[in-house]
mmCIF file of C-alpha atoms in Angstrom:
data_model
loop_
_atom_site.group_PDB
_atom_site.id
_atom_site.type_symbol
_atom_site.label_atom_id
_atom_site.label_comp_id
_atom_site.label_asym_id
_atom_site.label_seq_id
_atom_site.Cartn_x
_atom_site.Cartn_y
_atom_site.Cartn_z
ATOM 1 C CA MET A 1 -31.394 23.954 64.654
ATOM 2 C CA PRO A 2 -30.106 20.869 62.786
ATOM 3 C CA PRO A 3 -32.514 20.185 59.885
ATOM 4 C CA LEU A 4 -32.313 16.432 60.448
ATOM 5 C CA MET A 5 -33.644 16.858 63.995
ATOM 6 C CA ALA A 6 -36.943 18.186 62.649
ATOM 7 C CA ILE A 7 -37.160 15.403 60.055
ATOM 8 C CA GLU A 8 -36.320 12.722 62.607
ATOM 9 C CA PHE A 9 -38.883 14.110 65.059
ATOM 10 C CA LEU A 10 -41.610 14.103 62.385
ATOM 11 C CA TRP A 11 -40.789 10.472 61.583
ATOM 12 C CA ARG A 12 -40.984 9.655 65.291
ATOM 13 C CA VAL A 13 -44.391 11.367 65.592
ATOM 14 C CA ALA A 14 -45.669 9.388 62.599
ATOM 15 C CA ASP A 15 -44.371 6.104 64.084
ATOM 16 C CA VAL A 16 -45.941 6.796 67.489
ATOM 17 C CA LEU A 17 -49.314 7.782 66.016
ATOM 18 C CA SER A 18 -49.314 4.687 63.785
ATOM 19 C CA ASP A 19 -48.513 2.556 66.815
ATOM 20 C CA TYR A 20 -51.304 4.114 68.911
ATOM 21 C CA LEU A 21 -53.993 4.345 66.249
ATOM 22 C CA GLY A 22 -53.215 1.225 64.214
ATOM 23 C CA GLY A 23 -52.487 3.322 61.129
ATOM 24 C CA LEU A 24 -52.216 6.939 60.095
ATOM 25 C CA ASN A 25 -54.758 8.803 57.999
ATOM 26 C CA GLU A 26 -57.066 11.801 58.264
ATOM 27 C CA ASP A 27 -60.052 9.857 59.621
ATOM 28 C CA LEU A 28 -58.029 8.202 62.405
ATOM 29 C CA VAL A 29 -56.609 11.562 63.498
ATOM 30 C CA LYS A 30 -60.104 13.122 63.583
ATOM 31 C CA ASP A 31 -61.569 10.203 65.565
ATOM 32 C CA ASN A 32 -58.742 10.296 68.127
ATOM 33 C CA PHE A 33 -57.839 13.988 68.142
ATOM 34 C CA ILE A 34 -57.733 14.147 71.965
ATOM 35 C CA ILE A 35 -55.062 11.445 72.175
ATOM 36 C CA VAL A 36 -53.143 13.078 69.299
ATOM 37 C CA TYR A 37 -53.060 16.390 71.230
ATOM 38 C CA GLU A 38 -52.000 14.616 74.442
ATOM 39 C CA LEU A 39 -49.200 12.757 72.648
ATOM 40 C CA LEU A 40 -47.875 15.915 70.991
ATOM 41 C CA ASP A 41 -47.978 17.684 74.351
ATOM 42 C CA GLU A 42 -45.675 15.016 75.839
ATOM 43 C CA MET A 43 -43.446 14.539 72.792
ATOM 44 C CA ILE A 44 -42.442 18.189 72.336
ATOM 45 C CA ASP A 45 -41.916 20.849 74.988
ATOM 46 C CA ASN A 46 -41.333 24.511 74.140
ATOM 47 C CA GLY A 47 -40.148 23.527 70.665
ATOM 48 C CA PHE A 48 -37.761 20.778 71.828
ATOM 49 C CA PRO A 49 -38.302 16.993 71.505
ATOM 50 C CA LEU A 50 -38.922 15.531 74.962
ATOM 51 C CA THR A 51 -40.404 12.030 75.339
ATOM 52 C CA THR A 52 -40.497 10.077 72.081
ATOM 53 C CA GLU A 53 -40.136 6.464 73.242
ATOM 54 C CA PRO A 54 -43.403 4.526 72.587
ATOM 55 C CA SER A 55 -43.077 2.252 75.641
ATOM 56 C CA ILE A 56 -42.748 5.247 77.998
ATOM 57 C CA LEU A 57 -45.558 7.140 76.262
ATOM 58 C CA ARG A 58 -47.861 4.138 76.769
ATOM 59 C CA GLU A 59 -47.301 4.428 80.525
ATOM 60 C CA MET A 60 -48.176 8.137 80.395
ATOM 61 C CA ILE A 61 -51.081 7.999 77.933
ATOM 62 C CA ALA A 62 -53.247 4.909 77.594
ATOM 63 C CA PRO A 63 -53.818 3.764 73.986
ATOM 64 C CA PRO A 64 -57.421 4.143 72.780
ATOM 65 C CA ASN A 65 -59.823 1.232 73.166
ATOM 66 C CA LEU A 66 -63.557 0.663 73.245
ATOM 67 C CA VAL A 67 -63.768 0.696 77.059
ATOM 68 C CA SER A 68 -61.974 4.039 77.422
ATOM 69 C CA LYS A 69 -64.183 5.598 74.733
ATOM 70 C CA MET A 70 -67.356 4.400 76.511
ATOM 71 C CA LEU A 71 -66.094 5.708 79.873
ATOM 72 C CA SER A 72 -65.290 9.110 78.361
ATOM 73 C CA VAL A 73 -68.862 9.334 77.014
ATOM 74 C CA VAL A 74 -70.417 8.300 80.354
ATOM 75 C CA THR A 75 -68.170 10.308 82.707
ATOM 76 C CA GLY A 76 -67.409 13.243 80.425
ATOM 77 C CA ASN A 77 -63.687 12.864 81.187
ATOM 78 C CA ALA A 78 -61.924 12.382 77.863
ATOM 79 C CA SER A 79 -58.357 12.510 79.191
ATOM 80 C CA ASN A 80 -56.141 9.412 78.889
ATOM 81 C CA VAL A 81 -53.168 10.936 80.727
ATOM 82 C CA SER A 82 -51.889 9.065 83.786
ATOM 83 C CA ASP A 83 -51.681 10.903 87.126
ATOM 84 C CA THR A 84 -48.167 9.568 87.807
ATOM 85 C CA LEU A 85 -44.974 9.861 85.788
ATOM 86 C CA PRO A 86 -43.427 6.637 84.411
ATOM 87 C CA SER A 87 -40.567 5.328 86.521
ATOM 88 C CA GLY A 88 -38.057 5.642 83.685
ATOM 89 C CA THR A 89 -38.463 9.376 83.062
ATOM 90 C CA GLY A 90 -36.058 10.321 85.832
ATOM 91 C CA SER A 91 -33.333 7.796 84.983
ATOM 92 C CA CYS A 92 -30.384 7.973 82.572
ATOM 93 C CA VAL A 93 -32.210 5.557 80.239
ATOM 94 C CA PRO A 94 -35.637 7.189 79.798
ATOM 95 C CA TRP A 95 -36.715 4.564 77.261
ATOM 96 C CA ARG A 96 -36.858 1.826 79.944
ATOM 97 C CA PRO A 97 -38.843 1.428 83.196
ATOM 98 C CA THR A 98 -36.715 1.405 86.361
ATOM 99 C CA ASP A 99 -37.090 -2.205 87.501
ATOM 100 C CA PRO A 100 -39.420 -4.432 85.422
ATOM 101 C CA LYS A 101 -39.806 -8.012 86.647
ATOM 102 C CA TYR A 102 -40.698 -11.120 84.628
ATOM 103 C CA SER A 103 -40.951 -14.754 85.684
ATOM 104 C CA SER A 104 -39.796 -15.795 82.189
ATOM 105 C CA ASN A 105 -37.119 -13.680 80.476
ATOM 106 C CA GLU A 106 -37.389 -13.507 76.697
ATOM 107 C CA VAL A 107 -35.661 -11.611 73.903
ATOM 108 C CA TYR A 108 -36.406 -12.134 70.210
ATOM 109 C CA VAL A 109 -34.733 -10.587 67.156
ATOM 110 C CA ASP A 110 -36.417 -10.259 63.744
ATOM 111 C CA LEU A 111 -34.677 -9.284 60.507
ATOM 112 C CA VAL A 112 -37.395 -7.770 58.306
ATOM 113 C CA GLU A 113 -36.304 -6.767 54.796
ATOM 114 C CA GLU A 114 -37.994 -5.213 51.764
ATOM 115 C CA MET A 115 -36.580 -5.547 48.261
ATOM 116 C CA ASP A 116 -36.920 -2.505 45.981
ATOM 117 C CA ALA A 117 -36.164 -3.188 42.318
ATOM 118 C CA ILE A 118 -36.666 -1.679 38.864
ATOM 119 C CA VAL A 119 -36.543 -3.852 35.724
ATOM 120 C CA ASN A 120 -36.581 -2.039 32.362
ATOM 121 C CA ARG A 121 -38.227 -3.055 29.082
ATOM 122 C CA ASP A 122 -35.152 -5.056 28.050
ATOM 123 C CA ALA A 123 -35.436 -7.198 31.218
ATOM 124 C CA GLU A 124 -32.300 -5.550 32.639
ATOM 125 C CA LEU A 125 -32.043 -4.915 36.367
ATOM 126 C CA VAL A 126 -31.685 -1.120 36.685
ATOM 127 C CA LYS A 127 -31.833 -0.989 40.487
ATOM 128 C CA CYS A 128 -32.031 -3.553 43.246
ATOM 129 C CA GLU A 129 -31.551 -2.803 46.922
ATOM 130 C CA ILE A 130 -32.776 -3.919 50.323
ATOM 131 C CA TYR A 131 -34.275 -1.770 53.066
ATOM 132 C CA GLY A 132 -34.127 -3.682 56.322
ATOM 133 C CA GLU A 133 -34.999 -3.339 59.983
ATOM 134 C CA VAL A 134 -33.781 -5.150 63.086
ATOM 135 C CA GLN A 135 -36.910 -5.450 65.211
ATOM 136 C CA MET A 136 -36.772 -6.727 68.764
ATOM 137 C CA SER A 137 -39.142 -7.881 71.459
ATOM 138 C CA SER A 138 -37.644 -7.747 74.938
ATOM 139 C CA GLN A 139 -39.105 -8.860 78.249
ATOM 140 C CA LEU A 140 -36.123 -8.903 80.585
ATOM 141 C CA THR A 141 -35.966 -8.396 84.321
ATOM 142 C CA GLY A 142 -33.914 -5.572 85.789
ATOM 143 C CA PHE A 143 -31.363 -3.561 83.823
ATOM 144 C CA PRO A 144 -30.007 -5.822 81.035
ATOM 145 C CA ASP A 145 -27.003 -4.890 78.907
ATOM 146 C CA LEU A 146 -27.036 -6.588 75.488
ATOM 147 C CA THR A 147 -24.582 -6.918 72.612
ATOM 148 C CA LEU A 148 -25.686 -8.007 69.142
ATOM 149 C CA SER A 149 -23.113 -8.844 66.471
ATOM 150 C CA PHE A 150 -23.443 -9.702 62.772
ATOM 151 C CA ALA A 151 -21.399 -12.182 60.759
ATOM 152 C CA ASN A 152 -20.986 -9.727 57.861
ATOM 153 C CA PRO A 153 -21.683 -6.109 58.971
ATOM 154 C CA SER A 154 -19.676 -4.705 56.029
ATOM 155 C CA VAL A 155 -22.704 -5.080 53.703
ATOM 156 C CA LEU A 156 -24.707 -2.495 55.689
ATOM 157 C CA GLU A 157 -25.157 1.121 54.562
ATOM 158 C CA ASP A 158 -27.230 4.109 55.713
ATOM 159 C CA MET A 159 -27.705 2.769 59.251
ATOM 160 C CA ARG A 160 -30.191 4.457 61.570
ATOM 161 C CA PHE A 161 -30.122 3.477 65.251
ATOM 162 C CA HIS A 162 -32.502 3.577 68.184
ATOM 163 C CA PRO A 163 -31.332 6.073 70.887
ATOM 164 C CA CYS A 164 -30.405 3.148 73.150
ATOM 165 C CA VAL A 165 -27.505 2.084 70.872
ATOM 166 C CA ARG A 166 -23.994 3.155 71.936
ATOM 167 C CA PHE A 167 -22.066 4.568 68.967
ATOM 168 C CA ARG A 168 -18.503 3.850 70.058
ATOM 169 C CA PRO A 169 -18.699 -0.006 70.023
ATOM 170 C CA TRP A 170 -20.341 0.113 66.583
ATOM 171 C CA GLU A 171 -17.765 2.506 65.121
ATOM 172 C CA SER A 172 -14.814 0.516 66.465
ATOM 173 C CA HIS A 173 -16.001 -3.123 66.217
ATOM 174 C CA GLN A 174 -19.383 -3.065 64.351
ATOM 175 C CA VAL A 175 -21.098 -4.428 67.472
ATOM 176 C CA LEU A 176 -24.456 -3.171 68.749
ATOM 177 C CA SER A 177 -24.239 -2.505 72.491
ATOM 178 C CA PHE A 178 -27.416 -1.294 74.184
ATOM 179 C CA VAL A 179 -29.825 -1.361 77.108
ATOM 180 C CA PRO A 180 -33.117 -2.316 75.421
ATOM 181 C CA PRO A 181 -36.517 -0.700 75.918
ATOM 182 C CA ASP A 182 -39.170 -2.913 77.455
ATOM 183 C CA GLY A 183 -41.440 -4.562 74.892
ATOM 184 C CA GLN A 184 -41.299 -4.256 71.101
ATOM 185 C CA PHE A 185 -39.078 -1.708 69.366
ATOM 186 C CA LYS A 186 -36.991 -1.100 66.226
ATOM 187 C CA LEU A 187 -33.312 -1.388 67.088
ATOM 188 C CA MET A 188 -31.943 -0.157 63.751
ATOM 189 C CA SER A 189 -32.644 0.200 60.043
ATOM 190 C CA TYR A 190 -30.246 -0.170 57.147
ATOM 191 C CA ARG A 191 -29.842 -0.477 53.385
ATOM 192 C CA VAL A 192 -27.939 -2.989 51.263
ATOM 193 C CA LYS A 193 -27.405 -1.577 47.776
ATOM 194 C CA LYS A 194 -26.412 -2.813 44.309
ATOM 195 C CA LEU A 195 -27.730 -6.352 44.539
ATOM 196 C CA LYS A 196 -27.229 -8.325 41.335
ATOM 197 C CA ASN A 197 -30.227 -10.647 41.344
ATOM 198 C CA THR A 198 -33.894 -11.027 42.278
ATOM 199 C CA PRO A 199 -35.694 -14.209 43.371
ATOM 200 C CA LEU A 200 -38.420 -13.910 40.694
ATOM 201 C CA TYR A 201 -38.634 -12.819 37.078
ATOM 202 C CA VAL A 202 -41.546 -11.203 35.251
ATOM 203 C CA LYS A 203 -41.702 -11.379 31.438
ATOM 204 C CA PRO A 204 -44.532 -9.218 30.072
ATOM 205 C CA GLN A 205 -45.311 -8.948 26.371
ATOM 206 C CA ILE A 206 -47.896 -6.562 24.926
ATOM 207 C CA THR A 207 -48.735 -6.146 21.238
ATOM 208 C CA SER A 208 -51.581 -4.102 19.757
ATOM 209 C CA ASP A 209 -53.144 -3.763 16.332
ATOM 210 C CA SER A 210 -56.561 -2.873 14.894
ATOM 211 C CA GLY A 211 -57.927 -1.753 18.257
ATOM 212 C CA ILE A 212 -57.075 -5.030 20.043
ATOM 213 C CA CYS A 213 -54.212 -5.420 22.525
ATOM 214 C CA ARG A 214 -52.796 -8.879 23.301
ATOM 215 C CA VAL A 215 -51.236 -9.433 26.709
ATOM 216 C CA SER A 216 -48.981 -12.268 27.885
ATOM 217 C CA VAL A 217 -47.126 -12.310 31.220
ATOM 218 C CA LEU A 218 -44.900 -15.057 32.640
ATOM 219 C CA VAL A 219 -43.771 -15.210 36.287
ATOM 220 C CA GLY A 220 -41.175 -17.682 37.524
ATOM 221 C CA ILE A 221 -38.239 -18.302 39.858
ATOM 222 C CA ARG A 222 -34.994 -16.684 38.698
ATOM 223 C CA SER A 223 -32.751 -17.729 41.601
ATOM 224 C CA ASP A 224 -33.893 -20.187 44.262
ATOM 225 C CA PRO A 225 -33.420 -18.562 47.712
ATOM 226 C CA GLY A 226 -33.620 -21.947 49.446
ATOM 227 C CA LYS A 227 -36.971 -21.114 51.058
ATOM 228 C CA THR A 228 -40.523 -21.159 49.716
ATOM 229 C CA ILE A 229 -41.619 -17.945 48.005
ATOM 230 C CA GLU A 230 -45.167 -17.179 49.152
ATOM 231 C CA SER A 231 -47.936 -14.621 48.650
ATOM 232 C CA ILE A 232 -46.855 -13.814 45.070
ATOM 233 C CA THR A 233 -49.010 -11.148 43.434
ATOM 234 C CA LEU A 234 -48.698 -9.093 40.255
ATOM 235 C CA SER A 235 -50.731 -5.924 39.809
ATOM 236 C CA PHE A 236 -50.933 -3.283 37.108
ATOM 237 C CA GLN A 237 -53.123 -0.363 36.130
ATOM 238 C CA LEU A 238 -55.037 -0.789 32.885
ATOM 239 C CA PRO A 239 -54.625 2.293 30.626
ATOM 240 C CA HIS A 240 -57.611 4.657 30.476
ATOM 241 C CA CYS A 241 -57.955 4.012 26.757
ATOM 242 C CA VAL A 242 -58.941 0.376 27.456
ATOM 243 C CA SER A 243 -62.696 -0.131 27.228
ATOM 244 C CA SER A 244 -62.838 -3.816 28.241
ATOM 245 C CA ALA A 245 -60.520 -6.641 29.277
ATOM 246 C CA ASP A 246 -60.664 -10.415 28.859
ATOM 247 C CA LEU A 247 -57.838 -11.961 30.901
ATOM 248 C CA SER A 248 -57.232 -15.489 32.189
ATOM 249 C CA SER A 249 -54.409 -17.472 33.802
ATOM 250 C CA ASN A 250 -53.286 -21.089 34.116
ATOM 251 C CA HIS A 251 -52.651 -20.621 37.851
ATOM 252 C CA GLY A 252 -54.116 -18.315 40.487
ATOM 253 C CA THR A 253 -56.968 -15.812 40.274
ATOM 254 C CA ILE A 254 -57.405 -12.474 38.477
ATOM 255 C CA THR A 255 -59.485 -9.560 39.781
ATOM 256 C CA ILE A 256 -60.148 -6.261 38.023
ATOM 257 C CA LEU A 257 -61.457 -3.457 40.234
ATOM 258 C CA SER A 258 -63.642 -0.541 39.192
ATOM 259 C CA ASN A 259 -60.603 1.776 39.139
ATOM 260 C CA MET A 260 -59.074 -0.400 36.371
ATOM 261 C CA THR A 261 -56.513 -2.029 38.684
ATOM 262 C CA CYS A 262 -55.812 -5.634 37.718
ATOM 263 C CA THR A 263 -54.385 -7.982 40.372
ATOM 264 C CA TRP A 264 -53.146 -11.481 39.631
ATOM 265 C CA THR A 265 -52.893 -13.537 42.845
ATOM 266 C CA ILE A 266 -50.476 -16.422 42.268
ATOM 267 C CA GLY A 267 -49.617 -17.607 45.789
ATOM 268 C CA ARG A 268 -46.793 -20.092 45.256
ATOM 269 C CA ILE A 269 -45.070 -21.109 42.023
ATOM 270 C CA PRO A 270 -46.201 -24.651 41.100
ATOM 271 C CA LYS A 271 -43.527 -27.220 40.243
ATOM 272 C CA ASP A 272 -45.212 -28.569 37.121
ATOM 273 C CA LYS A 273 -45.859 -25.332 35.189
ATOM 274 C CA THR A 274 -44.911 -21.677 34.843
ATOM 275 C CA PRO A 275 -47.730 -19.286 35.814
ATOM 276 C CA CYS A 276 -48.951 -17.397 32.745
ATOM 277 C CA LEU A 277 -51.489 -14.601 32.368
ATOM 278 C CA SER A 278 -52.887 -14.011 28.896
ATOM 279 C CA GLY A 279 -55.805 -12.316 27.193
ATOM 280 C CA THR A 280 -56.917 -9.327 25.174
ATOM 281 C CA LEU A 281 -57.716 -5.689 25.869
ATOM 282 C CA ALA A 282 -60.207 -3.816 23.699
ATOM 283 C CA LEU A 283 -59.212 -0.216 23.010
ATOM 284 C CA GLU A 284 -61.579 2.731 22.719
ATOM 285 C CA THR A 285 -63.117 3.481 19.339
ATOM 286 C CA GLY A 286 -60.704 5.277 17.035
ATOM 287 C CA LEU A 287 -57.517 3.908 18.647
ATOM 288 C CA GLU A 288 -55.503 1.414 16.626
ATOM 289 C CA ARG A 289 -52.554 0.895 18.963
ATOM 290 C CA LEU A 290 -51.768 1.164 22.647
ATOM 291 C CA HIS A 291 -49.507 4.159 23.313
ATOM 292 C CA VAL A 292 -49.413 4.058 27.154
ATOM 293 C CA PHE A 293 -47.957 0.887 28.642
ATOM 294 C CA PRO A 294 -48.592 -0.246 32.251
ATOM 295 C CA THR A 295 -45.980 -0.808 34.959
ATOM 296 C CA PHE A 296 -46.199 -4.210 36.635
ATOM 297 C CA LYS A 297 -45.782 -4.301 40.425
ATOM 298 C CA LEU A 298 -44.618 -7.570 41.933
ATOM 299 C CA GLY A 299 -45.322 -8.694 45.494
ATOM 300 C CA PHE A 300 -43.932 -11.688 47.389
ATOM 301 C CA LYS A 301 -42.851 -12.902 50.838
ATOM 302 C CA ILE A 302 -40.075 -15.298 51.861
ATOM 303 C CA MET A 303 -39.952 -16.514 55.456
ATOM 304 C CA GLY A 304 -36.747 -17.646 57.140
ATOM 305 C CA ILE A 305 -34.194 -15.788 55.025
ATOM 306 C CA ALA A 306 -32.740 -12.284 54.569
ATOM 307 C CA LEU A 307 -31.967 -11.798 50.867
ATOM 308 C CA SER A 308 -29.374 -9.131 51.679
ATOM 309 C CA GLY A 309 -27.160 -11.898 53.038
ATOM 310 C CA LEU A 310 -27.026 -10.290 56.493
ATOM 311 C CA ARG A 311 -26.632 -12.890 59.244
ATOM 312 C CA ILE A 312 -26.834 -12.521 63.022
ATOM 313 C CA GLU A 313 -23.800 -14.065 64.696
ATOM 314 C CA LYS A 314 -24.746 -13.902 68.385
ATOM 315 C CA LEU A 315 -26.713 -12.063 71.044
ATOM 316 C CA ASP A 316 -25.053 -11.802 74.443
ATOM 317 C CA LEU A 317 -26.196 -10.539 77.845
ATOM 318 C CA LYS A 318 -23.606 -9.343 80.349
ATOM 319 C CA THR A 319 -25.600 -10.689 83.292
ATOM 320 C CA LEU A 320 -27.693 -13.725 82.456
ATOM 321 C CA PRO A 321 -31.127 -13.749 84.148
ATOM 322 C CA PRO A 322 -32.695 -17.084 85.099
ATOM 323 C CA ARG A 323 -34.745 -18.928 82.461
ATOM 324 C CA LEU A 324 -33.617 -16.890 79.451
ATOM 325 C CA TYR A 325 -35.123 -17.593 76.042
ATOM 326 C CA LYS A 326 -33.603 -16.172 72.843
ATOM 327 C CA GLY A 327 -34.926 -16.426 69.297
ATOM 328 C CA PHE A 328 -34.023 -15.221 65.792
ATOM 329 C CA ARG A 329 -36.205 -14.930 62.693
ATOM 330 C CA ALA A 330 -35.857 -13.420 59.227
ATOM 331 C CA GLN A 331 -38.193 -12.561 56.392
ATOM 332 C CA THR A 332 -37.991 -10.714 53.079
ATOM 333 C CA ARG A 333 -40.893 -9.201 51.187
ATOM 334 C CA ALA A 334 -41.261 -7.101 48.073
ATOM 335 C CA GLY A 335 -41.234 -3.320 48.490
ATOM 336 C CA GLU A 336 -41.373 -1.164 45.348
ATOM 337 C CA PHE A 337 -40.696 -3.890 42.774
ATOM 338 C CA ASP A 338 -41.517 -2.444 39.333
ATOM 339 C CA VAL A 339 -41.257 -4.067 35.916
ATOM 340 C CA ARG A 340 -41.523 -1.397 33.235
ATOM 341 C CA LEU A 341 -42.446 -1.548 29.570
#
C-alpha cells in the first residue's frame, strides 16, 4: 500500500476525533470510547479507508453531548449510530448531502496562517516560513460548483487539498475548482518558505556573575504589517539551576508557574515606549555563572492580513443561488517562533 495513505488516514482520524471531542488526549478518548469505536468502524472497512468526511460522519454518528449521555445512562442504549444512511453516501460526491436547502445562501473563506521562525543568538533570522490553511464555511442550496482563484498562487508550496478539489484546473491554471462539503471544512493547506522578515523583534540579554544572573528583554515592532498586532506574549523556561527570580516589566504582566515557566503577557505594543522585561535570577549555591540559557517563545496574532502575501482574487459560482452572501477574512498568528541564546 502507499505509505502516505496510512499517514493521511491517521491525520484524518485525528482531525475527526478532535472535531467530535473538542480536543484529543487520553482522557477524552477514555470518556468517549464508544463514539471512538463507532467512528473507526465507519472510517475504515476491512483495512481500507471508507467514510472520512466529518460532515457525513456527523449524519451517521451524533456528536457527544450532555443529553445523549444522560439518555444512554437511563435507557442503557449507548449507541449514537443513526438508523439511516446519509443521503450523500450513494452519490459521486460522498462529502456532500444530496439536496440541502437554505433560505439564505452563504459562503465564507478564511485564510489562517501560522508563522514559524528561528532567531539565533546573533539576532539573525535562521528560518522563517508560513504554514497556512484555507478554511471555508458553506451553506449553499443544491449542488454548487465553485472556483476560487488567488492573485499570486506562485508563492505556494507543499499544497494539500481536500478530496473535493479537482486537480486538473489547479495544475493547468492554479485555480481551485470544487463542489464544497456542507458546513465548515478545510479546503487546502500550504507553506510559504524563506520569508525575509518578521513583524516583531525580541532582544534578550543575559549576564551572570557571582551567583546572580541579570536579565533584560526588549520586544518591539520590526516591520509594521499595517494592522494591529495583538495578544503578544513571550514565554521561557527558567533553568533548573535558578533558585529564585525577581522580574518586572514596564508594560504588561509577568507570571511564573510552579514548573518554572515564565510568561510575559504584553497584549499590544504601546506607542510611547518599548516593552522591557528586566530583573535578576538567583542561582543555586555553588554556581557562579549560568551555563544553560533559555529559549524565548514569542506569541502574537494579527487580524485582517496574511503575512505570506497570499491574496484571494475572486470566488465564483457557476449557478448563482438567490440571496448569496460571500465573505473573506485573514489572520496570522505565531506558531513555533523561537529566539535562541
